[in-house]
XYZ file of C-alpha atoms in Angstrom:
224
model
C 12.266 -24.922 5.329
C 12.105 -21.318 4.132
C 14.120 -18.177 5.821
C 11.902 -16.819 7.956
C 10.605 -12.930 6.637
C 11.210 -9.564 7.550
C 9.814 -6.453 6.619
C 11.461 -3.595 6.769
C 8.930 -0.184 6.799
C 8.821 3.133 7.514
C 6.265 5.537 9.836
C 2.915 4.202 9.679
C 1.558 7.426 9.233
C 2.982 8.175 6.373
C 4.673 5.127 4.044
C 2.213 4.008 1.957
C 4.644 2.073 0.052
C 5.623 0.049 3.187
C 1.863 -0.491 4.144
C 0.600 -2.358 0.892
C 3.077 -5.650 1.459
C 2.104 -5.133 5.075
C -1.575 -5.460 4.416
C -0.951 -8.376 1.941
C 0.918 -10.735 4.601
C -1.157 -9.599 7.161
C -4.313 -9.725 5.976
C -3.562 -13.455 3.874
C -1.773 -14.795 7.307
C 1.787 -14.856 5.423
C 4.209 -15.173 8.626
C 6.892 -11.843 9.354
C 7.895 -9.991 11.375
C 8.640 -6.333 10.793
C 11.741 -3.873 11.687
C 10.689 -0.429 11.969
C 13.002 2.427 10.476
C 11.429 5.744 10.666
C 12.062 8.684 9.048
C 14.402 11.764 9.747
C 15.770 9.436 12.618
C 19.415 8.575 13.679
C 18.080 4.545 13.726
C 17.383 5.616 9.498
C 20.475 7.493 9.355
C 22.426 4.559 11.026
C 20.838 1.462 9.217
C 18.834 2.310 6.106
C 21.986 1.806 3.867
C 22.293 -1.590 6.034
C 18.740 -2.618 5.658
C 17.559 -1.439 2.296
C 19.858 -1.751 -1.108
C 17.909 1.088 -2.520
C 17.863 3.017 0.272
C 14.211 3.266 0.795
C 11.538 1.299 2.046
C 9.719 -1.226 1.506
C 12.183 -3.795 1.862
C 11.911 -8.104 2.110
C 14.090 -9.930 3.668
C 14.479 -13.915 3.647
C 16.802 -14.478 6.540
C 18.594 -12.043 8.717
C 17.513 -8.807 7.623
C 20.900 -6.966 6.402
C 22.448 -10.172 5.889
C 19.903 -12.157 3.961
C 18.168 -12.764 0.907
C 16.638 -8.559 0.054
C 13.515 -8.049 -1.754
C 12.812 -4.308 -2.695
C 10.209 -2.356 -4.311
C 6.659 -2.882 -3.350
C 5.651 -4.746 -6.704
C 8.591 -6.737 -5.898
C 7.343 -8.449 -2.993
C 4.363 -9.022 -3.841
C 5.634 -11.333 -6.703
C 8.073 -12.469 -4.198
C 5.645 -13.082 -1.708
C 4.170 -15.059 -4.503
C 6.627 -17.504 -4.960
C 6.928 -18.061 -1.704
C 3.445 -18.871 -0.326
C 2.284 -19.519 -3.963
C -1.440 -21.101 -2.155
C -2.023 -17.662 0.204
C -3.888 -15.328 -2.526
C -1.447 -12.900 -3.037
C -2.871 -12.831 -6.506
C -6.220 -13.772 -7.897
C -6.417 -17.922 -9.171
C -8.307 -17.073 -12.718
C -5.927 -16.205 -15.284
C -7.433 -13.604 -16.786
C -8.286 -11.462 -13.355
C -4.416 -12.344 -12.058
C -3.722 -10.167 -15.725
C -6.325 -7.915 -14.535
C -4.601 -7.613 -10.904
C -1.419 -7.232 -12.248
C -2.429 -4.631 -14.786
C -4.139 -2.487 -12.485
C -1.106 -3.098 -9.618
C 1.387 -1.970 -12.370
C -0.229 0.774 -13.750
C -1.128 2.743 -10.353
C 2.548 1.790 -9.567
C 4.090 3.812 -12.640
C 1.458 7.143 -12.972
C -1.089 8.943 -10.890
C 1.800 11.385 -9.397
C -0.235 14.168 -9.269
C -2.958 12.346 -6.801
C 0.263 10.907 -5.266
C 2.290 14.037 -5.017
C -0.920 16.576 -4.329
C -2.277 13.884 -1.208
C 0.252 12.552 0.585
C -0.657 9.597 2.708
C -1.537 11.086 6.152
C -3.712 9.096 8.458
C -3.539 10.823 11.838
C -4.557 14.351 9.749
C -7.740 15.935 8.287
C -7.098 18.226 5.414
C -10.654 18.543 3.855
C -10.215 20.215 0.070
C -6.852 20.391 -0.132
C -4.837 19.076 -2.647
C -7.866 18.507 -5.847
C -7.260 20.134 -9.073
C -8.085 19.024 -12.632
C -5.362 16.740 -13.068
C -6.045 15.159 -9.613
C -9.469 14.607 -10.253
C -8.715 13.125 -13.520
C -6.672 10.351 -11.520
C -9.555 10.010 -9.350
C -11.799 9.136 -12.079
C -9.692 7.409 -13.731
C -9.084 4.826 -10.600
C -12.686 4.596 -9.717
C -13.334 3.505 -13.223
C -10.781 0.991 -12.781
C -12.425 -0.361 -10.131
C -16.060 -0.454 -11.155
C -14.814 -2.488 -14.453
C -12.809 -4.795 -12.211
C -15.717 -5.220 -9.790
C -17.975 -6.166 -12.591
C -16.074 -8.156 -14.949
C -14.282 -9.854 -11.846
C -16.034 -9.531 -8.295
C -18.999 -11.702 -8.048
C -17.103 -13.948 -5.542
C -17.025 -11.070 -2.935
C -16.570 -7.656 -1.682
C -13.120 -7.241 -3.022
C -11.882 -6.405 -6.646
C -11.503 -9.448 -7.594
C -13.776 -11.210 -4.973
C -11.617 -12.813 -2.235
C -8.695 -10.002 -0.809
C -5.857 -9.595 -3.355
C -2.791 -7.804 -3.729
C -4.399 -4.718 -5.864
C -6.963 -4.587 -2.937
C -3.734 -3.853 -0.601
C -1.877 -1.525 -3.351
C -5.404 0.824 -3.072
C -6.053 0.548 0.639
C -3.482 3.670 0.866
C -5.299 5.696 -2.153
C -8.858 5.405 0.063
C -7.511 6.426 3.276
C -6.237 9.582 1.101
C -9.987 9.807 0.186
C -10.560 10.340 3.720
C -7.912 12.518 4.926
C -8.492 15.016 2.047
C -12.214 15.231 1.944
C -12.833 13.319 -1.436
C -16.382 13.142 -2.293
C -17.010 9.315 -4.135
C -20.286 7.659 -5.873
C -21.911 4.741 -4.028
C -19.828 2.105 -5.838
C -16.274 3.754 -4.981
C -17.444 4.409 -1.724
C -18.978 1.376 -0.749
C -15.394 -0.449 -1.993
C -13.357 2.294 0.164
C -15.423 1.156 3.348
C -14.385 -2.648 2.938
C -11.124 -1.933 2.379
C -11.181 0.402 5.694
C -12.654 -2.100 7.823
C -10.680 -5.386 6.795
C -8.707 -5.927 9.771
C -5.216 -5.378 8.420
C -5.866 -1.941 7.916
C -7.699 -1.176 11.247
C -4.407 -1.966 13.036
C -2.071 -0.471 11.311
C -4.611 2.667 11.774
C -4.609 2.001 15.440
C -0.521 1.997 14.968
C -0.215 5.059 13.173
C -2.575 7.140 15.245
C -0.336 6.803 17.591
C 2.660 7.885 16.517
C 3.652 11.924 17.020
C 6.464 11.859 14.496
C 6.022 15.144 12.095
C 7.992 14.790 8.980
C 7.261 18.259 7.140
C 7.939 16.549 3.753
C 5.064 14.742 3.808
C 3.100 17.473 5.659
C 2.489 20.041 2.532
C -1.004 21.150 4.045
C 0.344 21.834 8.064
């Protein structure tokens, strides 16, 4: 029998790193449960360097979380998370899509820092317009294109990128609620993808989560 998991995350508000393995277990009924460490706080002063060996979060633990078996990075887990539940979806069955998934997982993982750095994840806030220049509209297009060609190429089994709910769906679930909180205007296609990923059900309750936190960490509040 396995260690049972624990994920260690940060405000709900804000991490968008700690809600993509969040969405994938939830969503693909992987069992965890989660420790909360949130930022600027004693409990992160006090524990972060206990919970996290890179001192950030995400963070995967098999076992007793500081005492365990630690899995960090997001892209981490999720190939961790595939190992261990190998049948739950975290990546698509076809070969050439799981490239596909992986590809497009990797690459938003490594670039797009100034759609990243420019929109912060913020759910609870409304900053219409702020935070678009040319090189953030570049990695706008540039994502949306992604999608279409994965949609096409990949997506005739359902609403997802790759038709059933996937671990790239998760890694852009954070990039669409940015859409939202900063106003971004999309075409029917990108828009119609945002909407599913708004409404699975993962993400509606960790939105119910973070709207109610009052935490204000002005690091990740450029526009306040």
């Amino acid at each position: 029998m396995s260690d049972p998991l624990t994920l260690v995350i940060a405000n709900r508000n804000y991490s968008s790193w700690s809600l993509r393995p969040w969405l994938v277990m939830t969503e693909l009924g992987i069992p965890f449960q989660e420790r909360m460490v949130k930022f600027d706080s004693r409990d992160w002063q006090d524990n972060i360097g206990i919970l996290s060996p890179s001192g950030l979060v995400p963070v995967l633990w098999e076992g007793e979380p500081g005492s365990g078996f630690a899995t960090f990075d997001t892209v981490a887990i999720l190939e961790r998370l595939n190992e261990l539940h190998p049948r739950a979806g975290v990546w698509p069955a076809d070969p050439r899509a799981r490239a596909r998934a992986r590809s497009l997982v990797a690459d938003f993982h490594a670039g797009y820092h100034s759609l990243r750095s420019a929109m912060p994840m913020n759910i609870r806030s409304s900053y219409p317009g702020k935070g678009m220049n040319p090189e953030v509209a570049r990695d706008i297009e540039t994502i949306c294109r992604h999608w279409a060609d994965a949609r096409r190429r990949f997506g005739s089994g359902g609403d997802f990128l790759f038709g059933a709910y996937s671990a790239p769906d998760a890694f852009f679930t954070p990039v669409v609620s940015r859409f939202v909180t900063y106003g971004v205007a999309l075409g029917d296609e990108a828009k119609a993808y945002q909407q599913v990923l708004l409404n699975t059900g993962s993400m509606k309750a960790w939105t119910a989560l973070a709207l109610e936190e009052t935490e204000f960490v002005a690091v990740d509040e450029p526009y306040a």
